Amino acid sequence: MTENARNMDGRVVMITGASSGIGAAAARLFAAHGAPVVLMARRQQQLDALVGEIEKAGGQAAAVPGDVRRGEDVERAVETALERFGRLDAAFNNAGHATLGQDLHETPDDDFDAVIDVNVRGVWNCMRHQIRAMLRTGGGSIVNTASTAGLIATGVGAPYVAAKHAVIGLTKAAASEYGTRGIRVNALAVGSTLTEMMESVIDRAPGIEKKFFARAIQQRFADPAEVAEAAMWLCGDASSFVTGATVPVDGGVLAV
Ligand SMILES: NC(=O)c1ccc[n+]([C@@H]2O[C@H](COP(=O)([O-])OP(=O)(O)OC[C@H]3O[C@@H](n4cnc5c(N)ncnc54)[C@H](OP(=O)(O)O)[C@@H]3O)[C@@H](O)[C@H]2O)c1
């Protein structure tokens, strides 16, 4: 890919789940390629530290602490993009919540609610407010973080498999509705990536990584930055003819 295709100069991007893992890696990468970034997650301290780091490196960033389950928090993040940077060109809806895989009949209702709420309602809240802002400026690009579990039953908990399937459904529906109005919407089918979420799973179930690698062609975890690269491609003009797609970044899990 040419440097030009990777150019995000002045493209205002909102990133959720930016306080750690894939979202934080995306914030660093997008900002390093010239995008002013609006960062959302619940932990303010982590967001403030990341904003400081990006600004020190010459980038532009704003932190908006909030919960994607709350529409008003998401709206505040979109408003911040408009007030601070004048527009919203792209969004990486990446905040997610997973629970350890458990037999369906033993999974507590609270786990189901939490997983569906963060992953599905979160993306729903984000897209509703982001699309409203993007329509005002003639379009944009939205990328939702799904998972290989959005396409197959990977062995993680059933609520997570259901939630990520729903993220892909929302992605296709929004891509179809807004395609003629300049908005592209895509999803990432992310495979096992070494982040806080994954570390907490490994802590609770030592040795589980073997299970994750069993299906993969590349027998390793992704680095969060590798996933962020795909998100940046989908947010930028280099992917101008891609919409409604679910792009695997999974070390080949879905290929075999
Ligand atoms: N790691 C993997 O192997 C893997 C595989 C497939 C898909 N994914 C997906 O990748 C995405 C990023 O996860 P990650 O692996 O980077 O894990 P992570 O490091 O734990 O990041 C999750 C992020 O989501 C944020 N978040 C969680 N609940 C939130 C809420 N209610 N409101 C706002 N932000 C919230 C967290 O921030 P706060 O706690 O500060 O709110 C954090 O920034 C998720 O959608 C996950 O499902 C990960």
mmCIF file of N, CA, C and O and ligand atoms in Angstrom, residues 17-23 41-43 66-69 94-97 118-119 145-147 160 164 190-193 195-198, ligand 1:
data_model
loop_
_atom_site.group_PDB
_atom_site.id
_atom_site.type_symbol
_atom_site.label_atom_id
_atom_site.label_comp_id
_atom_site.label_asym_id
_atom_site.label_seq_id
_atom_site.Cartn_x
_atom_site.Cartn_y
_atom_site.Cartn_z
ATOM 1 N N GLY A 17 -13.668 1.991 22.986
ATOM 2 C CA GLY A 17 -12.797 0.957 23.546
ATOM 3 C C GLY A 17 -11.347 1.359 23.363
ATOM 4 O O GLY A 17 -10.477 0.518 23.137
ATOM 5 N N ALA A 18 -11.100 2.671 23.515
ATOM 6 C CA ALA A 18 -9.768 3.204 23.208
ATOM 7 C C ALA A 18 -8.831 3.193 24.410
ATOM 8 O O ALA A 18 -7.670 3.581 24.282
ATOM 9 N N SER A 19 -9.312 2.740 25.566
ATOM 10 C CA SER A 19 -8.456 2.807 26.755
ATOM 11 C C SER A 19 -7.443 1.670 26.825
ATOM 12 O O SER A 19 -6.542 1.693 27.660
ATOM 13 N N SER A 20 -7.576 0.659 25.960
ATOM 14 C CA SER A 20 -6.609 -0.452 25.986
ATOM 15 C C SER A 20 -6.692 -1.233 24.679
ATOM 16 O O SER A 20 -7.522 -0.938 23.811
ATOM 17 N N GLY A 21 -5.830 -2.217 24.544
ATOM 18 C CA GLY A 21 -5.905 -3.196 23.470
ATOM 19 C C GLY A 21 -5.983 -2.625 22.060
ATOM 20 O O GLY A 21 -5.246 -1.710 21.691
ATOM 21 N N ILE A 22 -6.894 -3.189 21.286
ATOM 22 C CA ILE A 22 -7.024 -2.847 19.863
ATOM 23 C C ILE A 22 -7.387 -1.367 19.686
ATOM 24 O O ILE A 22 -6.857 -0.686 18.805
ATOM 25 N N GLY A 23 -8.288 -0.865 20.530
ATOM 26 C CA GLY A 23 -8.710 0.537 20.411
ATOM 27 C C GLY A 23 -7.564 1.503 20.668
ATOM 28 O O GLY A 23 -7.400 2.502 19.948
ATOM 29 N N ALA A 41 -14.091 5.450 26.211
ATOM 30 C CA ALA A 41 -14.082 4.233 27.027
ATOM 31 C C ALA A 41 -14.474 4.703 28.425
ATOM 32 O O ALA A 41 -14.648 5.908 28.647
ATOM 33 N N ARG A 42 -14.609 3.773 29.365
ATOM 34 C CA ARG A 42 -15.036 4.206 30.698
ATOM 35 C C ARG A 42 -13.878 4.722 31.542
ATOM 36 O O ARG A 42 -14.052 5.607 32.378
ATOM 37 N N ARG A 43 -12.653 4.197 31.339
ATOM 38 C CA ARG A 43 -11.536 4.573 32.221
ATOM 39 C C ARG A 43 -10.859 5.860 31.750
ATOM 40 O O ARG A 43 -10.106 5.864 30.780
ATOM 41 N N GLY A 66 -16.851 7.541 28.917
ATOM 42 C CA GLY A 66 -18.271 7.219 28.837
ATOM 43 C C GLY A 66 -18.490 5.755 28.566
ATOM 44 O O GLY A 66 -17.555 5.006 28.297
ATOM 45 N N ASP A 67 -19.783 5.407 28.646
ATOM 46 C CA ASP A 67 -20.188 4.009 28.513
ATOM 47 C C ASP A 67 -20.988 3.866 27.219
ATOM 48 O O ASP A 67 -22.001 4.555 27.047
ATOM 49 N N VAL A 68 -20.559 2.975 26.324
ATOM 50 C CA VAL A 68 -21.268 2.840 25.042
ATOM 51 C C VAL A 68 -22.690 2.316 25.215
ATOM 52 O O VAL A 68 -23.499 2.407 24.294
ATOM 53 N N ARG A 69 -23.007 1.762 26.396
ATOM 54 C CA ARG A 69 -24.363 1.285 26.626
ATOM 55 C C ARG A 69 -25.337 2.442 26.786
ATOM 56 O O ARG A 69 -26.537 2.266 26.715
ATOM 57 N N ASN A 94 -15.397 -0.234 18.572
ATOM 58 C CA ASN A 94 -14.552 -1.363 18.945
ATOM 59 C C ASN A 94 -14.747 -1.815 20.390
ATOM 60 O O ASN A 94 -14.288 -2.889 20.763
ATOM 61 N N ALA A 95 -15.459 -1.026 21.212
ATOM 62 C CA ALA A 95 -15.654 -1.419 22.618
ATOM 63 C C ALA A 95 -16.351 -2.777 22.654
ATOM 64 O O ALA A 95 -17.287 -3.031 21.892
ATOM 65 N N GLY A 96 -15.880 -3.649 23.519
ATOM 66 C CA GLY A 96 -16.503 -4.965 23.600
ATOM 67 C C GLY A 96 -16.322 -5.572 24.975
ATOM 68 O O GLY A 96 -15.486 -5.134 25.774
ATOM 69 N N HIS A 97 -17.143 -6.569 25.239
ATOM 70 C CA HIS A 97 -17.096 -7.250 26.530
ATOM 71 C C HIS A 97 -17.302 -8.741 26.282
ATOM 72 O O HIS A 97 -18.199 -9.133 25.535
ATOM 73 N N VAL A 118 -23.122 -4.386 25.811
ATOM 74 C CA VAL A 118 -21.919 -3.651 25.388
ATOM 75 C C VAL A 118 -21.690 -3.843 23.887
ATOM 76 O O VAL A 118 -21.495 -2.878 23.145
ATOM 77 N N ASN A 119 -21.744 -5.090 23.429
ATOM 78 C CA ASN A 119 -21.372 -5.364 22.041
ATOM 79 C C ASN A 119 -22.447 -4.951 21.035
ATOM 80 O O ASN A 119 -22.110 -4.413 19.979
ATOM 81 N N THR A 145 -16.138 -3.613 15.330
ATOM 82 C CA THR A 145 -15.329 -4.775 15.686
ATOM 83 C C THR A 145 -16.229 -5.958 16.001
ATOM 84 O O THR A 145 -16.930 -5.978 17.011
ATOM 85 N N ALA A 146 -16.206 -6.927 15.091
ATOM 86 C CA ALA A 146 -16.869 -8.205 15.375
ATOM 87 C C ALA A 146 -15.766 -9.172 15.797
ATOM 88 O O ALA A 146 -14.818 -8.800 16.507
ATOM 89 N N SER A 147 -15.860 -10.388 15.374
ATOM 90 C CA SER A 147 -14.938 -11.425 15.820
ATOM 91 C C SER A 147 -15.134 -12.627 14.898
ATOM 92 O O SER A 147 -16.159 -12.732 14.210
ATOM 93 N N TYR A 160 -21.627 -14.275 23.586
ATOM 94 C CA TYR A 160 -20.630 -13.534 22.803
ATOM 95 C C TYR A 160 -20.765 -13.894 21.319
ATOM 96 O O TYR A 160 -20.709 -13.023 20.446
ATOM 97 N N LYS A 164 -21.703 -11.050 18.572
ATOM 98 C CA LYS A 164 -20.860 -10.668 17.428
ATOM 99 C C LYS A 164 -21.553 -10.983 16.105
ATOM 100 O O LYS A 164 -21.330 -10.298 15.111
ATOM 101 N N VAL A 190 -12.249 -10.310 13.998
ATOM 102 C CA VAL A 190 -10.957 -10.351 14.684
ATOM 103 C C VAL A 190 -10.734 -11.741 15.284
ATOM 104 O O VAL A 190 -11.639 -12.332 15.867
ATOM 105 N N GLY A 191 -9.505 -12.242 15.112
ATOM 106 C CA GLY A 191 -9.117 -13.485 15.753
ATOM 107 C C GLY A 191 -8.369 -13.209 17.055
ATOM 108 O O GLY A 191 -8.285 -12.056 17.512
ATOM 109 N N SER A 192 -7.805 -14.245 17.644
ATOM 110 C CA SER A 192 -7.184 -14.115 18.969
ATOM 111 C C SER A 192 -6.058 -13.076 18.966
ATOM 112 O O SER A 192 -5.087 -13.204 18.241
ATOM 113 N N THR A 193 -6.235 -12.089 19.810
ATOM 114 C CA THR A 193 -5.329 -10.933 19.852
ATOM 115 C C THR A 193 -4.903 -10.721 21.292
ATOM 116 O O THR A 193 -5.739 -10.791 22.204
ATOM 117 N N THR A 195 -4.516 -8.904 24.189
ATOM 118 C CA THR A 195 -4.968 -7.649 24.809
ATOM 119 C C THR A 195 -5.396 -7.978 26.241
ATOM 120 O O THR A 195 -5.392 -9.143 26.645
ATOM 121 N N GLU A 196 -5.823 -6.935 26.954
ATOM 122 C CA GLU A 196 -6.300 -7.150 28.337
ATOM 123 C C GLU A 196 -7.409 -8.192 28.383
ATOM 124 O O GLU A 196 -7.465 -9.037 29.275
ATOM 125 N N MET A 197 -8.322 -8.125 27.390
ATOM 126 C CA MET A 197 -9.448 -9.062 27.361
ATOM 127 C C MET A 197 -8.930 -10.497 27.278
ATOM 128 O O MET A 197 -9.361 -11.378 28.017
ATOM 129 N N MET A 198 -7.953 -10.707 26.392
ATOM 130 C CA MET A 198 -7.402 -12.045 26.211
ATOM 131 C C MET A 198 -6.589 -12.471 27.436
ATOM 132 O O MET A 198 -6.671 -13.617 27.880
HETATM 133 N N1 LIG B 1 -8.623 -9.875 22.004
HETATM 134 C C1 LIG B 1 -9.192 -10.766 21.221
HETATM 135 O O1 LIG B 1 -8.724 -11.898 21.072
HETATM 136 C C2 LIG B 1 -10.437 -10.408 20.444
HETATM 137 C C3 LIG B 1 -10.910 -11.341 19.504
HETATM 138 C C4 LIG B 1 -12.060 -11.009 18.765
HETATM 139 C C5 LIG B 1 -12.693 -9.790 18.963
HETATM 140 N N2 LIG B 1 -12.232 -8.933 19.925
HETATM 141 C C6 LIG B 1 -12.949 -7.678 20.100
HETATM 142 O O2 LIG B 1 -12.041 -6.602 20.008
HETATM 143 C C7 LIG B 1 -12.588 -5.465 20.700
HETATM 144 C C8 LIG B 1 -11.509 -4.832 21.569
HETATM 145 O O3 LIG B 1 -11.154 -5.730 22.598
HETATM 146 P P1 LIG B 1 -9.657 -5.923 23.078
HETATM 147 O O4 LIG B 1 -9.271 -7.304 22.744
HETATM 148 O O5 LIG B 1 -8.823 -4.786 22.619
HETATM 149 O O6 LIG B 1 -9.853 -5.920 24.664
HETATM 150 P P2 LIG B 1 -9.572 -4.839 25.793
HETATM 151 O O7 LIG B 1 -8.150 -4.446 25.800
HETATM 152 O O8 LIG B 1 -10.169 -5.422 27.020
HETATM 153 O O9 LIG B 1 -10.431 -3.608 25.283
HETATM 154 C C9 LIG B 1 -11.822 -3.513 25.443
HETATM 155 C C10 LIG B 1 -12.155 -2.039 25.393
HETATM 156 O O10 LIG B 1 -13.574 -1.878 25.449
HETATM 157 C C11 LIG B 1 -13.846 -0.877 26.433
HETATM 158 N N3 LIG B 1 -15.158 -1.095 26.988
HETATM 159 C C12 LIG B 1 -15.648 -2.223 27.571
HETATM 160 N N4 LIG B 1 -16.902 -2.004 27.983
HETATM 161 C C13 LIG B 1 -17.215 -0.721 27.655
HETATM 162 C C14 LIG B 1 -18.356 0.094 27.822
HETATM 163 N N5 LIG B 1 -19.470 -0.360 28.422
HETATM 164 N N6 LIG B 1 -18.321 1.371 27.360
HETATM 165 C C15 LIG B 1 -17.218 1.860 26.755
HETATM 166 N N7 LIG B 1 -16.107 1.133 26.571
HETATM 167 C C16 LIG B 1 -16.112 -0.143 27.021
HETATM 168 C C17 LIG B 1 -12.735 -1.035 27.456
HETATM 169 O O11 LIG B 1 -12.516 0.179 28.163
HETATM 170 P P3 LIG B 1 -13.046 0.539 29.632
HETATM 171 O O12 LIG B 1 -12.914 -0.695 30.479
HETATM 172 O O13 LIG B 1 -12.142 1.665 30.020
HETATM 173 O O14 LIG B 1 -14.456 0.982 29.429
HETATM 174 C C18 LIG B 1 -11.547 -1.274 26.538
HETATM 175 O O15 LIG B 1 -11.040 -0.047 26.068
HETATM 176 C C19 LIG B 1 -13.812 -5.979 21.450
HETATM 177 O O16 LIG B 1 -14.971 -5.633 20.735
HETATM 178 C C20 LIG B 1 -13.614 -7.493 21.441
HETATM 179 O O17 LIG B 1 -14.830 -8.176 21.550
HETATM 180 C C21 LIG B 1 -11.113 -9.210 20.645
#
